[in-house]
Rosetta silent file (secondary structure, phi, psi, omega in degrees, C-alpha in Angstrom):
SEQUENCE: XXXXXXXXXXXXXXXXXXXXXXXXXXXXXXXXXXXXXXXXXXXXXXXXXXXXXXXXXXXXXXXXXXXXXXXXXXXXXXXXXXXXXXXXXXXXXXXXXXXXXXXXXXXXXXXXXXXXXXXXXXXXXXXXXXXXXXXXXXXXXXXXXXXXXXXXXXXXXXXXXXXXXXXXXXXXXXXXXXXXXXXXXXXXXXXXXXXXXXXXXXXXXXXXXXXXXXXXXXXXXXXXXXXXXXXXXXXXXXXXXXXXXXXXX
SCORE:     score description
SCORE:     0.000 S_00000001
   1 L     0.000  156.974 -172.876  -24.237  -25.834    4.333 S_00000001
   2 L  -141.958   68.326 -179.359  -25.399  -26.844    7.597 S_00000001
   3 L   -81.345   -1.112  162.159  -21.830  -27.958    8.861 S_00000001
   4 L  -104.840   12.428 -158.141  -22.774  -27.317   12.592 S_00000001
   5 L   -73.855  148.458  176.883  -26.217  -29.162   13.016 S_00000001
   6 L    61.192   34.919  177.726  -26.376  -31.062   16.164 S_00000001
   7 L  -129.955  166.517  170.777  -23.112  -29.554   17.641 S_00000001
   8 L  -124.844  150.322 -176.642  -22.923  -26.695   20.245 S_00000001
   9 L  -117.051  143.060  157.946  -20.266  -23.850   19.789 S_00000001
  10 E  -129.256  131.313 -178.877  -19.387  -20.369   22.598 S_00000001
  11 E  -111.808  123.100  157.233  -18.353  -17.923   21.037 S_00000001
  12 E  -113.183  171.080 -142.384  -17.180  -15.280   23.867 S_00000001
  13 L    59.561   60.923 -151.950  -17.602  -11.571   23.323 S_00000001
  14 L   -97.935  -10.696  179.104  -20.311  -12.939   21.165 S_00000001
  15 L   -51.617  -36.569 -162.981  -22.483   -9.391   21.627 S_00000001
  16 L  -162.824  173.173  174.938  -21.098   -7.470   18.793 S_00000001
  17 H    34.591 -150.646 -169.575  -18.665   -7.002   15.882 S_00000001
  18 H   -32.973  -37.993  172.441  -16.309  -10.367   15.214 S_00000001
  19 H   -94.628  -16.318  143.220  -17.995  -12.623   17.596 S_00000001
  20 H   -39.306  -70.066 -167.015  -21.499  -11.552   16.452 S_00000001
  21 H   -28.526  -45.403 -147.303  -20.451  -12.268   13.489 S_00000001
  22 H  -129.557  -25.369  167.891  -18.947  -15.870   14.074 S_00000001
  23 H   -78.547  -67.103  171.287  -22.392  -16.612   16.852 S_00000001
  24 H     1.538  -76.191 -152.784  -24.522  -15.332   13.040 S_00000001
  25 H   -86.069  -19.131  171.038  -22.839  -17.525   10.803 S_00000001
  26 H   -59.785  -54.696  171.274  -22.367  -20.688   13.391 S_00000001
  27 H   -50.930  -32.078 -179.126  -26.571  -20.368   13.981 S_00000001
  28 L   -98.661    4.469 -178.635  -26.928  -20.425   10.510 S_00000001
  29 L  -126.666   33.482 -173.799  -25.146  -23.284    9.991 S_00000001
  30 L    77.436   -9.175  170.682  -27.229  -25.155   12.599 S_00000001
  31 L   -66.799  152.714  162.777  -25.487  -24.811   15.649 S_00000001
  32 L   -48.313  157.005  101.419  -26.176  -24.549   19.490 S_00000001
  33 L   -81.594  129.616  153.351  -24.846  -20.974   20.266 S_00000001
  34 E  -119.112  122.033  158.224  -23.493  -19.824   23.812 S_00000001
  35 E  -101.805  124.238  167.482  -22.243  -16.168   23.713 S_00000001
  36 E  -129.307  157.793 -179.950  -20.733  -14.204   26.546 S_00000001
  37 L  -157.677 -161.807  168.776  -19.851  -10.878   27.128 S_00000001
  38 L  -115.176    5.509 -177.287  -20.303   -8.177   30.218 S_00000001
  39 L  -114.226  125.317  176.287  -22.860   -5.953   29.118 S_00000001
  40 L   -73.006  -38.918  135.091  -26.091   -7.525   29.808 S_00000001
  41 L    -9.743  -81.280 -172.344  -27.957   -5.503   27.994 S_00000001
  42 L   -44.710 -108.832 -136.572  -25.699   -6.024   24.417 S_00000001
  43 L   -28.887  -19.541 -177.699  -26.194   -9.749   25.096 S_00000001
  44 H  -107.889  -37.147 -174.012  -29.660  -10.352   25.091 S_00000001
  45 H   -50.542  -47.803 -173.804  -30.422   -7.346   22.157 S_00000001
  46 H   -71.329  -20.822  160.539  -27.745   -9.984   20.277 S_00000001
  47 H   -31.207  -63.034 -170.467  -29.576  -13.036   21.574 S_00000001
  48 L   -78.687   43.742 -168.694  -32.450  -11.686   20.153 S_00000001
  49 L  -162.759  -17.397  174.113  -31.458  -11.187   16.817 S_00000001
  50 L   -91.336    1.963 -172.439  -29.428  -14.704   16.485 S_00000001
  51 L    95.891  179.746 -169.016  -32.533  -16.747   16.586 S_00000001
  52 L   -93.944   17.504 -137.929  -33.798  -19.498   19.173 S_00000001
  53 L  -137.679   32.168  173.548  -31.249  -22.196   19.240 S_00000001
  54 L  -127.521  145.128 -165.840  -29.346  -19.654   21.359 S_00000001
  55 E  -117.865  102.188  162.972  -27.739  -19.421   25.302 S_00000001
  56 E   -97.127   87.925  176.819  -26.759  -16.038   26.491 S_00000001
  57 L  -103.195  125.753 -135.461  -24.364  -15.722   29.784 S_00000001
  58 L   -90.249   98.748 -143.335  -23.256  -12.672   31.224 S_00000001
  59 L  -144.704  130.990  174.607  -18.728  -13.511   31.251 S_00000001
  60 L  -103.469   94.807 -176.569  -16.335  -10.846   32.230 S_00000001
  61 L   -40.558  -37.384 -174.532  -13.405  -12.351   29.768 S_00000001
  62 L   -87.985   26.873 -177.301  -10.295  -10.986   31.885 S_00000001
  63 L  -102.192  108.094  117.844  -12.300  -12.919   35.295 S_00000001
  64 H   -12.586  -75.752 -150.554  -10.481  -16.159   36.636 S_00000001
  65 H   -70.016  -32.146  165.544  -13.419  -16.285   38.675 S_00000001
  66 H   -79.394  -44.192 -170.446  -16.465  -16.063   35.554 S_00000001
  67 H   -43.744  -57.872 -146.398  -14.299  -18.326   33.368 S_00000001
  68 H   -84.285   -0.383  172.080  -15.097  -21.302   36.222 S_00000001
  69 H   -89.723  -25.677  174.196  -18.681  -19.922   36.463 S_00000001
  70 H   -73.906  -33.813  163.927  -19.180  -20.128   33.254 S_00000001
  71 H   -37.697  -37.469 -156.849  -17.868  -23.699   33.204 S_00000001
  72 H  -105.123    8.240 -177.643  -20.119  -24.570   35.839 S_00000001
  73 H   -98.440  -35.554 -152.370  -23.459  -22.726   34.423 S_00000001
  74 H   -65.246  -42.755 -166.242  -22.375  -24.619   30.719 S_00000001
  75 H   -53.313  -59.979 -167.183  -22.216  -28.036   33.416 S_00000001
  76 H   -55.233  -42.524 -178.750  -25.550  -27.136   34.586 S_00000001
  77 L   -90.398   31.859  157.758  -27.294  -27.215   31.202 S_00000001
  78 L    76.230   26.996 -155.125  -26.011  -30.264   30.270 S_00000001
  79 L  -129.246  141.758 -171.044  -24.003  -28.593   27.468 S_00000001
  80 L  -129.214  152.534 -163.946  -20.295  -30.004   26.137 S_00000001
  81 E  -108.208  133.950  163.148  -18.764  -27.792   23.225 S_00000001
  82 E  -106.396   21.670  153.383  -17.772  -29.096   19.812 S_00000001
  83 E   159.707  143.773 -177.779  -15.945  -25.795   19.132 S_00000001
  84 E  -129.962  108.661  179.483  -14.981  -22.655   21.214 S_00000001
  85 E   -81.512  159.996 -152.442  -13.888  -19.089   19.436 S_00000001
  86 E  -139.862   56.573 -111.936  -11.921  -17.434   21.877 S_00000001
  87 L  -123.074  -39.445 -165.738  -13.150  -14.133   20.504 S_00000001
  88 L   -49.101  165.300 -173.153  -13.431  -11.229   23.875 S_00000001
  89 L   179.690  154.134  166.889  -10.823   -8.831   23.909 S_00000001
  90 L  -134.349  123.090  167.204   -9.643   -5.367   24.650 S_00000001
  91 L   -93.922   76.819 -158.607   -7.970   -3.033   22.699 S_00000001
  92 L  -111.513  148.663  155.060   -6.403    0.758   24.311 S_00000001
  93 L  -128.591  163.581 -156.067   -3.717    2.129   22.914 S_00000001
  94 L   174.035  143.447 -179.278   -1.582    4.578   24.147 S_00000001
  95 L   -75.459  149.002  174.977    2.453    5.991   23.410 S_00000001
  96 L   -57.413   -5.383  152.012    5.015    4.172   25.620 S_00000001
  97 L   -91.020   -8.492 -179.775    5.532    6.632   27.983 S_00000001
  98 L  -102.171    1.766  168.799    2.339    7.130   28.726 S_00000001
  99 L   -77.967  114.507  156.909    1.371    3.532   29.688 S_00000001
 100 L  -102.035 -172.564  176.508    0.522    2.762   32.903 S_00000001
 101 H   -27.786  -39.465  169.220    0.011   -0.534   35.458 S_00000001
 102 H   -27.431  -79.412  175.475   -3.239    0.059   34.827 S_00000001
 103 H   -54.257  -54.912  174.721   -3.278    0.147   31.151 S_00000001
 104 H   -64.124  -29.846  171.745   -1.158   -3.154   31.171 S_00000001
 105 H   -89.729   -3.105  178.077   -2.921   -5.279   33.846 S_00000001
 106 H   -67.342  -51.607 -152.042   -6.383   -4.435   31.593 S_00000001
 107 H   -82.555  -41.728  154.065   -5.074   -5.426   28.521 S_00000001
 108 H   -73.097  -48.909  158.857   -3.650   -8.776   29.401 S_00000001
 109 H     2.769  -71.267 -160.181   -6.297   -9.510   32.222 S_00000001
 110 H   -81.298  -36.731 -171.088   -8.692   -9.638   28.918 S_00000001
 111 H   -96.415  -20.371  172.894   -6.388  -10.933   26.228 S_00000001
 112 H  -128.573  -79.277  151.978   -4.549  -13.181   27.800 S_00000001
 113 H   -15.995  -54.550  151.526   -4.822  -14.583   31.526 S_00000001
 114 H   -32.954 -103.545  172.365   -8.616  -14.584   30.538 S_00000001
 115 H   -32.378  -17.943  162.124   -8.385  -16.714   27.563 S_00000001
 116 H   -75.183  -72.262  136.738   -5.636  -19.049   29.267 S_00000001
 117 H   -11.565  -43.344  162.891   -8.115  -19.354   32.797 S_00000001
 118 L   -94.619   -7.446  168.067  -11.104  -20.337   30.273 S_00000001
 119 L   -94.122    9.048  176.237   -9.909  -22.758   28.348 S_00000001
 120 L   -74.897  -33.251 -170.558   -8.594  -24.384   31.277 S_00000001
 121 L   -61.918  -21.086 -161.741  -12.212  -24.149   32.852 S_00000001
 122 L  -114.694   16.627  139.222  -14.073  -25.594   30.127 S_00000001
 123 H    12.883 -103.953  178.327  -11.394  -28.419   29.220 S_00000001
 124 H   -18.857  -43.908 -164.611  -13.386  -30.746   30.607 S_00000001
 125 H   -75.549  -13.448 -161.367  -16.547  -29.401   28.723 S_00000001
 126 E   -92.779  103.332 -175.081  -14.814  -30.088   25.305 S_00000001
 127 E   -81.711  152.808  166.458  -16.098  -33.432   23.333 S_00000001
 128 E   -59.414  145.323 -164.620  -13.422  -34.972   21.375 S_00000001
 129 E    92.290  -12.263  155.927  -12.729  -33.463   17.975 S_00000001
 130 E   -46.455  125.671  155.402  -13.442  -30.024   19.138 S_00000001
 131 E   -75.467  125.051  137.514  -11.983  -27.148   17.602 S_00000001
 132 E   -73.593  124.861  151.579  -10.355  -23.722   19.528 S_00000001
 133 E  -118.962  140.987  176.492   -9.708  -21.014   17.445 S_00000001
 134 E  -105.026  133.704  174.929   -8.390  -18.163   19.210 S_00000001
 135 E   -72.463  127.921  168.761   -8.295  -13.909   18.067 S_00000001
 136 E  -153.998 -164.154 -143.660   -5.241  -12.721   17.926 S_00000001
 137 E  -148.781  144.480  143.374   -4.148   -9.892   16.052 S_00000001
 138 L   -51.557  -36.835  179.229   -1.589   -8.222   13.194 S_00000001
 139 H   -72.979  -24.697  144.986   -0.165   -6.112   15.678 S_00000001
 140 H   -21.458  -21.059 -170.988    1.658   -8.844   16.637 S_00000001
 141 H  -126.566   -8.179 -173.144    3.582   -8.857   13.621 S_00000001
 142 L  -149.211  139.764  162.487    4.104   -5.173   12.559 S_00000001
 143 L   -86.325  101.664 -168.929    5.428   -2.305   14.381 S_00000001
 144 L   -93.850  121.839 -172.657    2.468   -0.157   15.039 S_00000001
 145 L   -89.660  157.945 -177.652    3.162    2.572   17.348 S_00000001
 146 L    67.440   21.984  143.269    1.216    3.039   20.765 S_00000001
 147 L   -61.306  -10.557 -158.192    0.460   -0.280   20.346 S_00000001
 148 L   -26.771  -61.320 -153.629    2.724   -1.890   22.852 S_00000001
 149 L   -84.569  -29.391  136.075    0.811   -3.210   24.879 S_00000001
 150 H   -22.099  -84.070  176.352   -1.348   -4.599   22.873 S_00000001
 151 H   -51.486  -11.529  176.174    0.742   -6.207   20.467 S_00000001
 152 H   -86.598  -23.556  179.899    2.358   -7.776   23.340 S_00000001
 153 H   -68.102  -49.661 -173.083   -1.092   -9.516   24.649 S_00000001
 154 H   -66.804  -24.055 -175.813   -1.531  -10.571   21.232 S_00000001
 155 H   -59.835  -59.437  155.273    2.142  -11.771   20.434 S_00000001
 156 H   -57.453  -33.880  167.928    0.936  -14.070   23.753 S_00000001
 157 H   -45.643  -50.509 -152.778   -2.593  -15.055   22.518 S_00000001
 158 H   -92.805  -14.713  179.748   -0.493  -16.709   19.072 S_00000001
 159 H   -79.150  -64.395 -163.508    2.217  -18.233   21.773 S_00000001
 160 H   -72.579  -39.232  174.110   -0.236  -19.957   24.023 S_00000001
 161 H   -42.292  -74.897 -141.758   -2.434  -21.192   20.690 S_00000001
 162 H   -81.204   -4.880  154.920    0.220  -22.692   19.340 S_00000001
 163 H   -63.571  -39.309  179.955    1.732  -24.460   23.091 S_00000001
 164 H   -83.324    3.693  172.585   -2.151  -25.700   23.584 S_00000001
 165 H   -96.937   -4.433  177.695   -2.226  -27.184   20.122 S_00000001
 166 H   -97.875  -49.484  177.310    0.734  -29.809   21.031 S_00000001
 167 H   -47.965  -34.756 -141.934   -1.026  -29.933   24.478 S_00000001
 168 L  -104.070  -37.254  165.440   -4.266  -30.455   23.852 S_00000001
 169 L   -27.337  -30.104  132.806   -4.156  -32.424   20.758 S_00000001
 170 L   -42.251  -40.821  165.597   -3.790  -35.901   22.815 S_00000001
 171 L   -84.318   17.020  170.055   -7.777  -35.396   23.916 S_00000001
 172 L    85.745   -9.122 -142.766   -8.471  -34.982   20.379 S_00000001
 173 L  -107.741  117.284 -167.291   -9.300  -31.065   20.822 S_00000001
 174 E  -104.541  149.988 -174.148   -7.133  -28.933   17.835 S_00000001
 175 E  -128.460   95.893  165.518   -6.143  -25.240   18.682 S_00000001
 176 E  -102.295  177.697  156.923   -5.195  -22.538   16.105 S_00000001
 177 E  -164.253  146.274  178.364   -5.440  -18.866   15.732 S_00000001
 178 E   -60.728   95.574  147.690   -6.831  -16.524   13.866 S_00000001
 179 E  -136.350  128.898  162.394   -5.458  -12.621   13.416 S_00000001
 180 E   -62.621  126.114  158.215   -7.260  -10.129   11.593 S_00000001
 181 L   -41.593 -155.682 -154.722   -5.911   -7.079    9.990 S_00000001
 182 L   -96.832  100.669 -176.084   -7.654   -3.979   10.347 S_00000001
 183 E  -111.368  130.291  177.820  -11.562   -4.932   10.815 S_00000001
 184 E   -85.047  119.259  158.698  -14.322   -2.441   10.662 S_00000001
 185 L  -119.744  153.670  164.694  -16.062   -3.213   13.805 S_00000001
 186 L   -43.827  -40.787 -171.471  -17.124   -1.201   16.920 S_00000001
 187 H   -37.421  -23.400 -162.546  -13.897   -1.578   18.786 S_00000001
 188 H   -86.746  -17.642  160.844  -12.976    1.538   16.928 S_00000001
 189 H   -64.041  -44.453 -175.946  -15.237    3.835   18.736 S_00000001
 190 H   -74.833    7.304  171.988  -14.153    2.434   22.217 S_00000001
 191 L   -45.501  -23.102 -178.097  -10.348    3.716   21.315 S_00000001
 192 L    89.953   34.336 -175.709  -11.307    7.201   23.401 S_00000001
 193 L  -145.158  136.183 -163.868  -10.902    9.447   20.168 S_00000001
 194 L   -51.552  169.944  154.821  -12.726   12.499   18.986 S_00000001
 195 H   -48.651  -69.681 -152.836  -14.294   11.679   15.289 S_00000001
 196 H   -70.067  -26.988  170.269  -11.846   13.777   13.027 S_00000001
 197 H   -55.588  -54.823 -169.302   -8.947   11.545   14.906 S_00000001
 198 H   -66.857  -34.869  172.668  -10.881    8.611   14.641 S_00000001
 199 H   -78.218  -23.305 -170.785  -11.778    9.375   10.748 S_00000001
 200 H   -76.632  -35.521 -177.029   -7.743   10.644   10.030 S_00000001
 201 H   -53.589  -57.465 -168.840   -6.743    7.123   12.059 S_00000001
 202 H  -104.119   10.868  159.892   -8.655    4.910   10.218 S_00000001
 203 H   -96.825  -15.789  175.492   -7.493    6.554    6.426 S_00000001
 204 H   -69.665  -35.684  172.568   -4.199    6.631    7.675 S_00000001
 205 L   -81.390  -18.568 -178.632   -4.725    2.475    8.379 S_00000001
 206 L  -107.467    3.343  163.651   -6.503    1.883    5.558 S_00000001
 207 L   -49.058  -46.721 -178.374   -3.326    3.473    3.426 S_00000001
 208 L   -59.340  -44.834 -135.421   -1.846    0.297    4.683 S_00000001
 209 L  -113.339   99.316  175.292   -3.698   -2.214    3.357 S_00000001
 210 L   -34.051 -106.921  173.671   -2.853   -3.556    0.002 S_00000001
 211 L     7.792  -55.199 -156.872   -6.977   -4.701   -0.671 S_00000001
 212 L   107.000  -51.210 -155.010   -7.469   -0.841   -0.300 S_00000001
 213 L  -109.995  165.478  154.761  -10.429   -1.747    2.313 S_00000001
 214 L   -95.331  157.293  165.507  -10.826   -2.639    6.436 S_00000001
 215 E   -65.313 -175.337 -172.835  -12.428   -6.321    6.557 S_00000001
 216 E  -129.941  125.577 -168.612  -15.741   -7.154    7.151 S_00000001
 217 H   -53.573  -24.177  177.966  -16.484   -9.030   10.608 S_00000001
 218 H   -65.320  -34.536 -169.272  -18.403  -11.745    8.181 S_00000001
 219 H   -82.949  -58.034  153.839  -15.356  -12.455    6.297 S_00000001
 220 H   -47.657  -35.557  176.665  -13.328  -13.388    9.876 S_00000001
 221 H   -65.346  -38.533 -149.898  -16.393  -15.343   10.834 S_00000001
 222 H   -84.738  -33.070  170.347  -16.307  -17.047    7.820 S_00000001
 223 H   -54.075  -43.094 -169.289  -12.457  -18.239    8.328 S_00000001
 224 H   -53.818  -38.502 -171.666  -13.528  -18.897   12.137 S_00000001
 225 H   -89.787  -11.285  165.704  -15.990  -21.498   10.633 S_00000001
 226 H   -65.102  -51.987 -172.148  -13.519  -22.787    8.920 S_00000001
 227 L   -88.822  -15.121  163.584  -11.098  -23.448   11.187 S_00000001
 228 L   -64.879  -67.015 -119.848  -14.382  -25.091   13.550 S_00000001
 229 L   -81.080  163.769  164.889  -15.413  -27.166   10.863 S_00000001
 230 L   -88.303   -0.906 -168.433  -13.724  -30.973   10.393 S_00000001
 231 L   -65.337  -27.938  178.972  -13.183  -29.958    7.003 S_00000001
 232 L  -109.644   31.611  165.213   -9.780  -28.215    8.510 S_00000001
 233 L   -34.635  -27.757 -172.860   -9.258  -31.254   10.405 S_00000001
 234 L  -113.015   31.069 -177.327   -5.559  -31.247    9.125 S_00000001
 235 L  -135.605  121.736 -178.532   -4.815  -27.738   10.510 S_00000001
 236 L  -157.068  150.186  172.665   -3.201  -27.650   14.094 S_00000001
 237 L    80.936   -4.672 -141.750   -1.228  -25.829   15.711 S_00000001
 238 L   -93.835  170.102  164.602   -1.392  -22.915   12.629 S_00000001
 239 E  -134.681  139.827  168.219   -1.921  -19.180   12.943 S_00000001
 240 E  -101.596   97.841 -166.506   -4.033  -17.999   10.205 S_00000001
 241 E   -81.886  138.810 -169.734   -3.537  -13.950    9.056 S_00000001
 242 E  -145.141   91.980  170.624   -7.000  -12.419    7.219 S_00000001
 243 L  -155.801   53.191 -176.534   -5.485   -8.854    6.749 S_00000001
 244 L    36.452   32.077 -158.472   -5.857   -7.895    3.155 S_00000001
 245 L    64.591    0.083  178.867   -2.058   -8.149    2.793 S_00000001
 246 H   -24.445  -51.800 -146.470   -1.258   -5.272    5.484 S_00000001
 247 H  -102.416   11.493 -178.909    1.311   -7.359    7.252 S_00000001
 248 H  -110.040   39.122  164.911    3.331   -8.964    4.281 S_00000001
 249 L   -94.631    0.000    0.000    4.664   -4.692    3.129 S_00000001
């Protein structure tokens, strides 16, 4: 299918794992790609690996101050978005006594006050009929411990999705969101945890999982393109869960 030809798409935290994934399968379906992320480096090795029909800018997601630059670099190249994944994120976890200001101004910075601060910036930037889909997460919905803080950015991520899909829906522009169960991606290395934690962690999580398996970042992209596409034209407002059945035990 070539359900993206002549449209442009940003995927941000488009460098690696779920938003790789979701710039991959957008590119391959004819699309414009803009990916951002903060390691300059990542961004152009994934540039280079998505083909030419792609725009790679350097976006610190939990930045006020990049969201309107990237608005204004997107301005400069003449480029208006026919769908924006909403993809960057940070995950730490930590037990509830040991979280501090710290931990808690990171983790919303990036999951939320980011993603709120860029879709105001690129509004404008949005032709009518444009799809949002936003990342949000399972931990939202099940009590995971040392999760707090987390599950509370995401519990906001699926809050603001579904206030900007009543908002926004008057400019034509539809907003859902998307959270994935337990996906193997990189995120699971940057957790801070030796290997034998990090292998006992993720059989203890995959224990969980009806399916048996963690998801495959292709299999979220492929929902992501879904929820792009006009084919889900009649889906607003929705949160979609792609978590092998984790969160209905």
């Amino acid at each position: 299918m070539n359900r993206f030809t002549n449209k442009t798409v940003l995927v941000t935290g488009g460098s690696s794992g779920i938003g790789l994934a979701a710039a991959r399968a957008f590119a391959a379906e004819g699309a414009r790609v803009v990916i951002t992320g903060r390691d300059a480096a990542a961004l152009e090795q994934a540039k280079a690996t998505l083909g030419n029909n792609i725009v790679a800018l350097r976006s610190d997601a939990g930045s006020i101050a990049d969201a309107k630059s990237l608005a204004a670099a997107l301005t400069a190249k003449d480029l208006r978005l026919d769908a924006l994944f909403i993809n960057a994120g940070a995950a730490k976890f930590a037990a509830f006594p040991d979280v501090d200001e710290a931990l808690w101004d990171q983790i919303f910075d990036t999951n939320i006050k980011g993603p709120y601060f860029q879709v105001q910036a690129l509004l404008p930037l949005l032709n009518p009929g444009a799809s949002i889909v936003i990342n949000g997460s399972i931990n939202a919905r099940i009590g995971m411990p040392n999760t707090s803080v987390y599950a509370a950015s995401k519990a906001a991520v699926i809050s603001l999705a579904k206030t900007l899909s009543a908002e926004l829906l008057p400019r034509g522009v539809r907003v859902n969101v998307l959270s994935p169960g337990p996906v193997a991606t990189p995120i699971y290395g940057k957790l801070g945890l030796d290997a034998a934690t990090l292998e006992a962690t993720a059989a203890q999580i995959q224990s969980q999982i009806p399916l048996g398996r963690f998801g495959t970042a292709e299999e979220i992209a492929a929902t992501v393109l879904h929820l792009s596409a006009p084919e889900s034209a009649y889906i607003v407002g929705t949160e979609i869960i792609a978590d092998g059945g984790m969160s209905q035990l």
